[in-house]
PDB file of C-alpha atoms in Angstrom:
ATOM      1  CA  MET A 415      89.457  25.850  93.065  1.00  0.00           C
ATOM      2  CA  ASP A 416      90.732  25.499  89.519  1.00  0.00           C
ATOM      3  CA  SER A 417      89.545  28.417  87.383  1.00  0.00           C
ATOM      4  CA  LYS A 418      89.011  26.261  84.288  1.00  0.00           C
ATOM      5  CA  LYS A 419      86.523  24.126  86.175  1.00  0.00           C
ATOM      6  CA  ARG A 420      84.692  27.286  87.215  1.00  0.00           C
ATOM      7  CA  LEU A 421      84.636  28.878  83.764  1.00  0.00           C
ATOM      8  CA  GLY A 422      84.383  25.948  81.402  1.00  0.00           C
ATOM      9  CA  LYS A 423      85.872  25.897  77.903  1.00  0.00           C
ATOM     10  CA  GLY A 424      83.702  28.477  76.192  1.00  0.00           C
ATOM     11  CA  LEU A 425      80.827  30.905  76.550  1.00  0.00           C
ATOM     12  CA  ASP A 426      78.219  28.340  75.500  1.00  0.00           C
ATOM     13  CA  ASP A 427      79.340  26.027  78.308  1.00  0.00           C
ATOM     14  CA  ILE A 428      78.689  28.530  81.083  1.00  0.00           C
ATOM     15  CA  SER A 429      76.297  31.195  79.812  1.00  0.00           C
ATOM     16  CA  HIS A 430      73.366  29.554  81.570  1.00  0.00           C
ATOM     17  CA  LEU A 431      75.160  30.114  84.887  1.00  0.00           C
ATOM     18  CA  PHE A 432      75.847  33.798  84.367  1.00  0.00           C
ATOM     19  CA  LEU A 433      73.472  35.592  82.050  1.00  0.00           C
ATOM     20  CA  SER A 434      70.441  37.310  83.513  1.00  0.00           C
ATOM     21  CA  GLY A 435      67.184  35.695  82.492  1.00  0.00           C
ATOM     22  CA  SER A 436      65.109  32.763  83.642  1.00  0.00           C
ATOM     23  CA  ALA A 437      67.408  31.863  86.520  1.00  0.00           C
ATOM     24  CA  ALA A 438      67.739  35.394  87.835  1.00  0.00           C
ATOM     25  CA  THR A 439      68.067  36.132  91.509  1.00  0.00           C
ATOM     26  CA  PRO A 440      64.689  37.059  93.037  1.00  0.00           C
ATOM     27  CA  ALA A 441      63.836  40.741  92.672  1.00  0.00           C
ATOM     28  CA  PHE A 442      63.219  43.171  95.507  1.00  0.00           C
ATOM     29  CA  ASN A 443      59.918  42.419  97.157  1.00  0.00           C
ATOM     30  CA  ARG A 444      59.595  45.666  99.090  1.00  0.00           C
ATOM     31  CA  MET A 445      57.850  48.752  97.767  1.00  0.00           C
ATOM     32  CA  ASN A 446      58.434  48.009  94.103  1.00  0.00           C
ATOM     33  CA  PRO A 447      55.629  49.736  92.157  1.00  0.00           C
ATOM     34  CA  PRO A 448      55.508  49.556  88.336  1.00  0.00           C
ATOM     35  CA  ALA A 449      57.930  51.819  86.499  1.00  0.00           C
ATOM     36  CA  ARG A 450      56.541  54.954  84.909  1.00  0.00           C
ATOM     37  CA  LYS A 451      58.159  56.355  81.773  1.00  0.00           C
ATOM     38  CA  PHE A 452      58.748  59.868  80.568  1.00  0.00           C
ATOM     39  CA  GLY A 453      59.963  60.779  77.103  1.00  0.00           C
ATOM     40  CA  GLN A 454      60.822  58.314  74.387  1.00  0.00           C
ATOM     41  CA  ALA A 455      64.526  58.903  73.642  1.00  0.00           C
ATOM     42  CA  VAL A 456      66.744  56.112  74.953  1.00  0.00           C
ATOM     43  CA  ASN A 457      69.887  56.551  72.846  1.00  0.00           C
ATOM     44  CA  LEU A 458      71.555  58.857  75.342  1.00  0.00           C
ATOM     45  CA  ARG A 459      75.059  59.824  74.275  1.00  0.00           C
ATOM     46  CA  THR A 460      76.361  59.798  77.838  1.00  0.00           C
ATOM     47  CA  LYS A 461      75.820  56.251  79.022  1.00  0.00           C
ATOM     48  CA  VAL A 462      78.573  55.549  81.564  1.00  0.00           C
ATOM     49  CA  TRP A 463      78.487  57.675  84.722  1.00  0.00           C
ATOM     50  CA  LEU A 464      80.874  57.580  87.662  1.00  0.00           C
ATOM     51  CA  THR A 465      79.011  58.499  90.867  1.00  0.00           C
ATOM     52  CA  LEU A 466      81.070  60.170  93.587  1.00  0.00           C
ATOM     53  CA  SER A 467      80.285  61.929  96.856  1.00  0.00           C
ATOM     54  CA  LEU A 468      82.009  64.606  98.916  1.00  0.00           C
ATOM     55  CA  VAL A 469      79.321  64.491 101.623  1.00  0.00           C
ATOM     56  CA  PRO A 470      81.165  63.070 104.662  1.00  0.00           C
ATOM     57  CA  ARG A 471      78.185  62.308 106.889  1.00  0.00           C
ATOM     58  CA  LEU A 472      76.385  59.960 104.503  1.00  0.00           C
ATOM     59  CA  PRO A 473      77.515  56.771 102.736  1.00  0.00           C
ATOM     60  CA  SER A 474      78.474  57.690  99.178  1.00  0.00           C
ATOM     61  CA  ALA A 475      76.405  54.734  97.959  1.00  0.00           C
ATOM     62  CA  PHE A 476      73.277  56.470  99.310  1.00  0.00           C
ATOM     63  CA  PHE A 477      73.329  58.892  96.380  1.00  0.00           C
ATOM     64  CA  THR A 478      74.130  56.218  93.784  1.00  0.00           C
ATOM     65  CA  ALA A 479      71.360  53.901  94.933  1.00  0.00           C
ATOM     66  CA  ASN A 480      68.616  56.519  95.110  1.00  0.00           C
ATOM     67  CA  LEU A 481      69.523  58.074  91.787  1.00  0.00           C
ATOM     68  CA  ALA A 482      69.528  54.616  90.187  1.00  0.00           C
ATOM     69  CA  VAL A 483      66.045  53.949  91.581  1.00  0.00           C
ATOM     70  CA  GLU A 484      64.698  57.181  90.092  1.00  0.00           C
ATOM     71  CA  LEU A 485      66.344  56.586  86.712  1.00  0.00           C
ATOM     72  CA  ALA A 486      64.795  53.117  86.619  1.00  0.00           C
ATOM     73  CA  ARG A 487      61.436  54.529  87.716  1.00  0.00           C
ATOM     74  CA  CYS A 488      61.647  56.849  84.714  1.00  0.00           C
ATOM     75  CA  GLY A 489      61.782  53.781  82.500  1.00  0.00           C
ATOM     76  CA  ARG A 490      65.530  53.576  81.917  1.00  0.00           C
ATOM     77  CA  GLN A 491      67.307  50.226  81.839  1.00  0.00           C
ATOM     78  CA  VAL A 492      69.943  50.824  84.502  1.00  0.00           C
ATOM     79  CA  LEU A 493      73.032  48.763  85.353  1.00  0.00           C
ATOM     80  CA  VAL A 494      74.718  49.620  88.672  1.00  0.00           C
ATOM     81  CA  ILE A 495      78.340  48.621  89.269  1.00  0.00           C
ATOM     82  CA  GLU A 496      80.197  48.586  92.585  1.00  0.00           C
ATOM     83  CA  THR A 497      83.936  49.353  92.696  1.00  0.00           C
ATOM     84  CA  ALA A 498      84.287  50.390  96.344  1.00  0.00           C
ATOM     85  CA  PRO A 499      85.203  47.975  99.158  1.00  0.00           C
ATOM     86  CA  LEU A 500      82.141  46.386 100.742  1.00  0.00           C
ATOM     87  CA  PRO A 501      79.900  47.189 102.484  1.00  0.00           C
ATOM     88  CA  ALA A 502      78.849  49.950 100.097  1.00  0.00           C
ATOM     89  CA  LEU A 503      75.943  49.563  97.675  1.00  0.00           C
ATOM     90  CA  ASP A 504      74.932  46.378  99.463  1.00  0.00           C
ATOM     91  CA  LYS A 505      74.508  48.472 102.604  1.00  0.00           C
ATOM     92  CA  VAL A 506      71.868  50.602 100.869  1.00  0.00           C
ATOM     93  CA  PHE A 507      70.329  47.849  98.724  1.00  0.00           C
ATOM     94  CA  GLY A 508      69.880  45.562 101.703  1.00  0.00           C
ATOM     95  CA  THR A 509      68.701  42.512  99.767  1.00  0.00           C
ATOM     96  CA  ALA A 510      71.419  42.723  97.109  1.00  0.00           C
ATOM     97  CA  GLN A 511      74.068  40.191  98.099  1.00  0.00           C
ATOM     98  CA  ILE A 512      77.048  41.681  96.273  1.00  0.00           C
ATOM     99  CA  GLN A 513      80.139  39.496  96.468  1.00  0.00           C
ATOM    100  CA  PRO A 514      83.475  41.118  97.480  1.00  0.00           C
ATOM    101  CA  SER A 515      85.130  39.877  94.275  1.00  0.00           C
ATOM    102  CA  LEU A 516      84.571  37.865  91.117  1.00  0.00           C
ATOM    103  CA  ASN A 517      86.497  34.968  92.643  1.00  0.00           C
ATOM    104  CA  ASP A 518      84.075  34.991  95.584  1.00  0.00           C
ATOM    105  CA  LEU A 519      81.174  34.858  93.136  1.00  0.00           C
ATOM    106  CA  LEU A 520      82.690  31.921  91.280  1.00  0.00           C
ATOM    107  CA  GLU A 521      82.889  29.972  94.532  1.00  0.00           C
ATOM    108  CA  GLN A 522      79.105  30.257  94.939  1.00  0.00           C
ATOM    109  CA  SER A 523      76.640  27.726  93.559  1.00  0.00           C
ATOM    110  CA  GLN A 524      74.539  30.623  92.205  1.00  0.00           C
ATOM    111  CA  LYS A 525      76.820  32.396  89.711  1.00  0.00           C
ATOM    112  CA  GLN A 526      74.395  34.961  88.345  1.00  0.00           C
ATOM    113  CA  ILE A 527      76.471  37.845  86.984  1.00  0.00           C
ATOM    114  CA  VAL A 528      73.818  40.458  87.818  1.00  0.00           C
ATOM    115  CA  LEU A 529      71.166  40.780  90.491  1.00  0.00           C
ATOM    116  CA  ASP A 530      67.644  42.044  89.952  1.00  0.00           C
ATOM    117  CA  GLY A 531      67.149  45.362  91.707  1.00  0.00           C
ATOM    118  CA  PRO A 532      64.117  47.598  92.277  1.00  0.00           C
ATOM    119  CA  MET A 533      62.219  49.060  89.339  1.00  0.00           C
ATOM    120  CA  GLY A 534      63.794  46.520  86.981  1.00  0.00           C
ATOM    121  CA  MET A 535      67.365  47.776  87.368  1.00  0.00           C
ATOM    122  CA  LYS A 536      70.315  45.386  87.358  1.00  0.00           C
ATOM    123  CA  ILE A 537      73.165  45.331  89.874  1.00  0.00           C
ATOM    124  CA  LEU A 538      76.503  43.678  89.114  1.00  0.00           C
ATOM    125  CA  SER A 539      76.716  40.837  91.606  1.00  0.00           C
ATOM    126  CA  PHE A 540      80.374  41.343  92.518  1.00  0.00           C
ATOM    127  CA  ARG A 541      82.735  44.212  93.230  1.00  0.00           C
ATOM    128  CA  LEU A 542      84.432  45.048  89.933  1.00  0.00           C
ATOM    129  CA  CYS A 543      88.220  45.232  90.186  1.00  0.00           C
ATOM    130  CA  PRO A 544      90.433  45.470  87.060  1.00  0.00           C
ATOM    131  CA  ASP A 545      93.424  43.999  88.875  1.00  0.00           C
ATOM    132  CA  GLU A 546      91.436  40.867  89.697  1.00  0.00           C
ATOM    133  CA  LEU A 547      90.282  40.430  86.092  1.00  0.00           C
ATOM    134  CA  ARG A 548      93.895  40.557  84.915  1.00  0.00           C
ATOM    135  CA  GLY A 549      94.585  37.579  87.151  1.00  0.00           C
ATOM    136  CA  PHE A 550      92.555  35.287  84.887  1.00  0.00           C
ATOM    137  CA  ALA A 551      94.091  33.547  81.903  1.00  0.00           C
ATOM    138  CA  LEU A 552      93.595  35.303  78.570  1.00  0.00           C
ATOM    139  CA  GLU A 553      91.009  32.799  77.313  1.00  0.00           C
ATOM    140  CA  GLU A 554      89.102  33.155  80.583  1.00  0.00           C
ATOM    141  CA  GLN A 555      89.177  36.942  80.297  1.00  0.00           C
ATOM    142  CA  GLN A 556      87.662  36.683  76.827  1.00  0.00           C
ATOM    143  CA  ILE A 557      84.787  34.637  78.212  1.00  0.00           C
ATOM    144  CA  LEU A 558      84.193  36.959  81.168  1.00  0.00           C
ATOM    145  CA  PHE A 559      84.277  40.153  79.139  1.00  0.00           C
ATOM    146  CA  GLN A 560      81.939  38.702  76.531  1.00  0.00           C
ATOM    147  CA  ILE A 561      79.437  37.912  79.269  1.00  0.00           C
ATOM    148  CA  LEU A 562      79.808  41.376  80.800  1.00  0.00           C
ATOM    149  CA  ARG A 563      79.400  43.079  77.424  1.00  0.00           C
ATOM    150  CA  GLN A 564      76.139  41.223  76.868  1.00  0.00           C
ATOM    151  CA  GLU A 565      74.801  42.628  80.133  1.00  0.00           C
ATOM    152  CA  GLU A 566      76.067  46.089  79.218  1.00  0.00           C
ATOM    153  CA  GLU A 567      74.272  46.023  75.871  1.00  0.00           C
ATOM    154  CA  LYS A 568      70.964  45.620  77.679  1.00  0.00           C
ATOM    155  CA  ALA A 569      71.540  48.791  79.725  1.00  0.00           C
ATOM    156  CA  GLU A 570      70.687  52.327  78.663  1.00  0.00           C
ATOM    157  CA  GLN A 571      72.582  53.926  81.519  1.00  0.00           C
ATOM    158  CA  ILE A 572      75.387  52.616  83.714  1.00  0.00           C
ATOM    159  CA  LEU A 573      76.124  54.020  87.173  1.00  0.00           C
ATOM    160  CA  ILE A 574      79.536  53.106  88.578  1.00  0.00           C
ATOM    161  CA  HIS A 575      79.827  53.746  92.303  1.00  0.00           C
ATOM    162  CA  ALA A 576      83.311  54.734  93.411  1.00  0.00           C
ATOM    163  CA  VAL A 577      84.888  56.394  96.440  1.00  0.00           C
ATOM    164  CA  TYR A 578      86.739  59.617  95.637  1.00  0.00           C
ATOM    165  CA  GLU A 579      90.455  59.108  96.185  1.00  0.00           C
ATOM    166  CA  GLU A 580      93.435  60.701  94.498  1.00  0.00           C
ATOM    167  CA  ASN A 581      95.366  57.571  93.594  1.00  0.00           C
ATOM    168  CA  PRO A 582      96.160  55.506  90.447  1.00  0.00           C
ATOM    169  CA  SER A 583      93.315  53.041  91.050  1.00  0.00           C
ATOM    170  CA  PHE A 584      90.712  55.803  91.171  1.00  0.00           C
ATOM    171  CA  GLU A 585      92.253  57.522  88.155  1.00  0.00           C
ATOM    172  CA  LYS A 586      91.586  54.394  86.065  1.00  0.00           C
ATOM    173  CA  TRP A 587      87.868  54.623  86.771  1.00  0.00           C
ATOM    174  CA  VAL A 588      87.767  58.299  85.825  1.00  0.00           C
ATOM    175  CA  GLY A 589      89.470  57.436  82.549  1.00  0.00           C
ATOM    176  CA  LEU A 590      86.820  54.817  81.757  1.00  0.00           C
ATOM    177  CA  GLY A 591      83.785  57.010  82.385  1.00  0.00           C
ATOM    178  CA  GLN A 592      81.974  59.476  80.158  1.00  0.00           C
ATOM    179  CA  GLY A 593      80.539  61.588  82.937  1.00  0.00           C
ATOM    180  CA  VAL A 594      80.761  62.170  86.688  1.00  0.00           C
ATOM    181  CA  ILE A 595      77.867  62.820  89.066  1.00  0.00           C
ATOM    182  CA  LEU A 596      79.397  64.560  92.079  1.00  0.00           C
ATOM    183  CA  SER A 597      77.298  64.867  95.241  1.00  0.00           C
ATOM    184  CA  VAL A 598      78.375  67.823  97.378  1.00  0.00           C
ATOM    185  CA  ASP A 599      77.330  69.683 100.503  1.00  0.00           C
ATOM    186  CA  LEU A 600      78.012  73.025  98.847  1.00  0.00           C
ATOM    187  CA  ASN A 601      78.463  76.072 101.062  1.00  0.00           C
ATOM    188  CA  ALA A 602      80.968  78.877 101.623  1.00  0.00           C
ATOM    189  CA  ASP A 603      83.305  76.503 103.464  1.00  0.00           C
ATOM    190  CA  THR A 604      83.319  73.746 100.824  1.00  0.00           C
ATOM    191  CA  ILE A 605      83.459  75.719  97.556  1.00  0.00           C
ATOM    192  CA  LEU A 606      87.259  75.591  97.376  1.00  0.00           C
ATOM    193  CA  GLN A 607      87.370  71.833  98.024  1.00  0.00           C
ATOM    194  CA  THR A 608      84.723  71.223  95.357  1.00  0.00           C
ATOM    195  CA  TYR A 609      86.613  73.377  92.878  1.00  0.00           C
ATOM    196  CA  ARG A 610      89.830  71.451  93.521  1.00  0.00           C
ATOM    197  CA  VAL A 611      88.042  68.130  92.967  1.00  0.00           C
ATOM    198  CA  CYS A 612      86.597  69.360  89.669  1.00  0.00           C
ATOM    199  CA  LYS A 613      90.050  70.578  88.631  1.00  0.00           C
ATOM    200  CA  TYR A 614      91.532  67.174  89.448  1.00  0.00           C
ATOM    201  CA  LEU A 615      88.843  65.314  87.485  1.00  0.00           C
ATOM    202  CA  TYR A 616      89.218  67.569  84.451  1.00  0.00           C
ATOM    203  CA  ARG A 617      92.981  67.093  84.556  1.00  0.00           C
ATOM    204  CA  LEU A 618      92.521  63.329  84.449  1.00  0.00           C
ATOM    205  CA  GLN A 619      89.917  63.468  81.683  1.00  0.00           C
ATOM    206  CA  PRO A 620      89.612  66.858  79.911  1.00  0.00           C
ATOM    207  CA  GLY A 621      86.492  65.826  77.975  1.00  0.00           C
ATOM    208  CA  LEU A 622      84.632  64.662  81.067  1.00  0.00           C
ATOM    209  CA  ARG A 623      81.032  65.739  81.611  1.00  0.00           C
ATOM    210  CA  ILE A 624      80.694  66.759  85.281  1.00  0.00           C
ATOM    211  CA  GLY A 625      77.415  67.501  87.010  1.00  0.00           C
ATOM    212  CA  LEU A 626      76.803  68.389  90.652  1.00  0.00           C
ATOM    213  CA  LEU A 627      74.083  67.065  92.914  1.00  0.00           C
ATOM    214  CA  GLY A 628      73.683  69.284  95.955  1.00  0.00           C
ATOM    215  CA  PHE A 629      72.881  68.168  99.474  1.00  0.00           C
ATOM    216  CA  GLY A 630      72.231  70.211 102.581  1.00  0.00           C
ATOM    217  CA  LYS A 631      70.054  72.542 104.604  1.00  0.00           C
ATOM    218  CA  GLN A 632      70.998  75.933 103.144  1.00  0.00           C
ATOM    219  CA  ASP A 633      68.259  78.078 101.637  1.00  0.00           C
ATOM    220  CA  LYS A 634      67.792  78.582  97.909  1.00  0.00           C
ATOM    221  CA  GLU A 635      69.512  81.975  97.820  1.00  0.00           C
ATOM    222  CA  GLU A 636      72.619  80.678  99.576  1.00  0.00           C
ATOM    223  CA  TRP A 637      72.695  77.627  97.333  1.00  0.00           C
ATOM    224  CA  ALA A 638      72.309  79.733  94.185  1.00  0.00           C
ATOM    225  CA  ALA A 639      75.115  82.061  95.301  1.00  0.00           C
ATOM    226  CA  CYS A 640      77.458  79.130  95.887  1.00  0.00           C
ATOM    227  CA  MET A 641      76.559  77.559  92.540  1.00  0.00           C
ATOM    228  CA  ASN A 642      77.212  80.800  90.676  1.00  0.00           C
ATOM    229  CA  LYS A 643      80.532  81.355  92.394  1.00  0.00           C
ATOM    230  CA  LEU A 644      81.735  77.818  91.671  1.00  0.00           C
ATOM    231  CA  SER A 645      80.475  77.876  88.081  1.00  0.00           C
ATOM    232  CA  ASP A 646      82.199  81.177  87.405  1.00  0.00           C
ATOM    233  CA  ALA A 647      85.488  79.869  88.810  1.00  0.00           C
ATOM    234  CA  VAL A 648      85.350  76.651  86.775  1.00  0.00           C
ATOM    235  CA  THR A 649      84.540  78.561  83.587  1.00  0.00           C
ATOM    236  CA  ARG A 650      87.120  81.292  84.160  1.00  0.00           C
ATOM    237  CA  PHE A 651      90.086  79.251  85.359  1.00  0.00           C
ATOM    238  CA  LEU A 652      89.437  75.802  83.860  1.00  0.00           C
ATOM    239  CA  GLY A 653      87.552  76.721  80.704  1.00  0.00           C
ATOM    240  CA  LYS A 654      84.823  74.195  81.526  1.00  0.00           C
ATOM    241  CA  THR A 655      81.083  74.260  82.137  1.00  0.00           C
ATOM    242  CA  LEU A 656      79.589  72.465  85.114  1.00  0.00           C
ATOM    243  CA  GLU A 657      76.104  71.001  84.984  1.00  0.00           C
ATOM    244  CA  TRP A 658      73.667  71.150  87.890  1.00  0.00           C
ATOM    245  CA  TYR A 659      71.209  68.339  88.515  1.00  0.00           C
ATOM    246  CA  GLY A 660      69.400  69.612  91.578  1.00  0.00           C
ATOM    247  CA  VAL A 661      69.428  69.714  95.367  1.00  0.00           C
ATOM    248  CA  ILE A 662      68.739  66.822  97.725  1.00  0.00           C
ATOM    249  CA  PRO A 663      67.344  68.314 100.964  1.00  0.00           C
ATOM    250  CA  GLU A 664      68.123  66.757 104.302  1.00  0.00           C
ATOM    251  CA  ASP A 665      65.320  64.707 105.794  1.00  0.00           C
ATOM    252  CA  PRO A 666      64.925  62.676 109.022  1.00  0.00           C
ATOM    253  CA  LEU A 667      63.868  59.764 106.815  1.00  0.00           C
ATOM    254  CA  ILE A 668      67.432  59.456 105.524  1.00  0.00           C
ATOM    255  CA  GLU A 669      68.587  57.876 108.790  1.00  0.00           C
ATOM    256  CA  ARG A 670      65.613  55.523 108.726  1.00  0.00           C
ATOM    257  CA  SER A 671      66.389  54.593 105.131  1.00  0.00           C
ATOM    258  CA  ILE A 672      70.033  53.817 105.874  1.00  0.00           C
ATOM    259  CA  ALA A 673      69.132  51.813 108.983  1.00  0.00           C
ATOM    260  CA  ALA A 674      66.556  49.787 107.030  1.00  0.00           C
ATOM    261  CA  LYS A 675      68.951  49.335 104.065  1.00  0.00           C
ATOM    262  CA  VAL A 676      66.236  50.496 101.685  1.00  0.00           C
ATOM    263  CA  PRO A 677      66.750  53.441  99.304  1.00  0.00           C
ATOM    264  CA  LEU A 678      64.676  56.397 100.449  1.00  0.00           C
ATOM    265  CA  ALA A 679      63.247  56.678  96.932  1.00  0.00           C
ATOM    266  CA  LEU A 680      61.548  53.339  97.660  1.00  0.00           C
ATOM    267  CA  LEU A 681      60.792  53.956 101.320  1.00  0.00           C
ATOM    268  CA  ASP A 682      58.763  57.117 100.690  1.00  0.00           C
ATOM    269  CA  GLN A 683      58.398  58.412  97.146  1.00  0.00           C
ATOM    270  CA  THR A 684      56.691  61.602  98.401  1.00  0.00           C
ATOM    271  CA  ALA A 685      59.512  62.671 100.744  1.00  0.00           C
ATOM    272  CA  GLN A 686      61.371  65.856  99.784  1.00  0.00           C
ATOM    273  CA  THR A 687      64.593  63.902  99.411  1.00  0.00           C
ATOM    274  CA  SER A 688      62.935  61.432  97.028  1.00  0.00           C
ATOM    275  CA  VAL A 689      61.479  64.294  94.997  1.00  0.00           C
ATOM    276  CA  GLY A 690      64.970  65.789  94.794  1.00  0.00           C
ATOM    277  CA  PHE A 691      66.352  62.565  93.339  1.00  0.00           C
ATOM    278  CA  SER A 692      63.431  62.373  90.911  1.00  0.00           C
ATOM    279  CA  ILE A 693      64.185  65.873  89.607  1.00  0.00           C
ATOM    280  CA  ALA A 694      67.904  65.041  89.392  1.00  0.00           C
ATOM    281  CA  ALA A 695      67.160  61.916  87.327  1.00  0.00           C
ATOM    282  CA  ARG A 696      65.267  64.007  84.800  1.00  0.00           C
ATOM    283  CA  ASN A 697      67.895  66.731  84.666  1.00  0.00           C
ATOM    284  CA  LEU A 698      70.607  64.124  84.237  1.00  0.00           C
ATOM    285  CA  GLN A 699      69.075  62.950  81.002  1.00  0.00           C
ATOM    286  CA  GLN A 700      68.854  66.375  79.385  1.00  0.00           C
ATOM    287  CA  GLU A 701      71.658  65.958  76.860  1.00  0.00           C
ATOM    288  CA  THR A 702      73.594  69.106  76.048  1.00  0.00           C
ATOM    289  CA  GLY A 703      75.666  69.993  73.021  1.00  0.00           C
ATOM    290  CA  MET A 704      78.737  68.607  74.751  1.00  0.00           C
ATOM    291  CA  ALA A 705      80.337  65.656  73.008  1.00  0.00           C
ATOM    292  CA  PRO A 706      80.975  62.529  75.080  1.00  0.00           C
ATOM    293  CA  ILE A 707      84.488  61.202  75.541  1.00  0.00           C
ATOM    294  CA  ARG A 708      83.782  58.390  73.144  1.00  0.00           C
ATOM    295  CA  SER A 709      80.891  56.817  71.345  1.00  0.00           C
ATOM    296  CA  ALA A 710      79.294  54.291  73.679  1.00  0.00           C
ATOM    297  CA  ALA A 711      77.911  52.473  70.649  1.00  0.00           C
ATOM    298  CA  ALA A 712      81.353  52.161  69.036  1.00  0.00           C
ATOM    299  CA  THR A 713      83.285  51.070  72.107  1.00  0.00           C
ATOM    300  CA  SER A 714      81.637  49.704  75.225  1.00  0.00           C
ATOM    301  CA  PHE A 715      82.697  50.312  78.803  1.00  0.00           C
ATOM    302  CA  PHE A 716      83.821  46.711  79.219  1.00  0.00           C
ATOM    303  CA  ASP A 717      85.749  46.879  75.933  1.00  0.00           C
ATOM    304  CA  TRP A 718      87.669  49.822  77.327  1.00  0.00           C
ATOM    305  CA  LEU A 719      88.181  48.024  80.624  1.00  0.00           C
ATOM    306  CA  HIS A 720      89.456  44.959  78.750  1.00  0.00           C
ATOM    307  CA  ARG A 721      91.818  47.080  76.667  1.00  0.00           C
ATOM    308  CA  ALA A 722      93.134  48.777  79.771  1.00  0.00           C
ATOM    309  CA  ALA A 723      93.861  45.355  81.268  1.00  0.00           C
ATOM    310  CA  ASP A 724      95.686  44.319  78.077  1.00  0.00           C
ATOM    311  CA  ILE A 725      97.806  47.492  78.127  1.00  0.00           C
ATOM    312  CA  VAL A 726      98.862  46.971  81.742  1.00  0.00           C
ATOM    313  CA  GLU A 727      99.537  43.266  81.103  1.00  0.00           C
ATOM    314  CA  GLY A 728     101.741  44.076  78.123  1.00  0.00           C
ATOM    315  CA  GLN A 729     103.903  46.619  79.932  1.00  0.00           C
TER     316      GLN A 729
END
C-alpha cells in the first residue's frame, strides 16, 4: 500500500486516526481499580527508563508490565514502549494488541498510535524499530515523529522494554535512555555476570542511572550480602553507584499470571510479588543527586530517536 495514502499530506489530515483521545482503543476491563496517588512531584528528572532482565526463567516483559502497573497505580502517567520481537509485552498484557511493526499498524483500519492500558497507562501500539522509521520518506518521518512527541509529552515516565543483547541494535537503545532498570536473580553464582552487564552498560553510556530489581528465593541476609559485594565492586572498579529498588519474591501466582496474560499486580494486589513491585515503584521515583544524561524537557526521547535516524541516514 502506498505510504502517502496511509499518512496523508500533513499532521492535520491524519491526527484523528492516531492521537489518543475520543477514539481510543477500549481500556482493560479486568481488575482495574481507581489509581491512588502518593506525593505531588511529577517533574521527575529521569523520565526515560530502559527495562531489562537477566532472569532466564521468566519473560523479561513480566517485570516491565508489573512495574508499569504499579507506577500508574501511584498516579504517574506512564507510556510503555515495546522494542523486542513479539510476543513480549503483549504476552503479559493479554488484551493489548501490539502490532509487530508500524507498517503493520498502518495496514489496520484502527490506526490508534497508543493503546489504553490498566490504571490509565498508555502502551505504544506497535513495536518500535528505528530501522523501520528510517524507511519512510523524510516528510512522512516528520509527521510520525510529531505524533509520537505529542504522546510523549503527556507521559511523566516512559518504560522501554528491551531484551539484553550485546549488539549494535541494543546499544542504540541504551544510548537513548536516561536510566536502566535491571531485573536480576542475584546470588553467589550470578554476581559476576551482573557486574559484567553493569560494566557493559556504563561503557556504552557513562552517565547512565542503573538500578537493580532483585528476584528470587534467597533470604534477606544472603540478598544483602550479594548486594553489598556487587555495590562495592561497581564503586571500586567502575567508579559508579548502583541503586537498589527492591526484591520481587517468587510466588506460585506468577505462573498463573503469565498463563492468564494478566500482570500479577492486577491479578492480586496483596500478593508478596505485587507488594514487591509496589515498593520498587516508590523507590524508583526517589530522585538522587545524580544528573540525568540530558534534560528530558529540553530534548525528548523521540527527538533523540529522530536525530539518530538522521545521523545514520546521512552517513
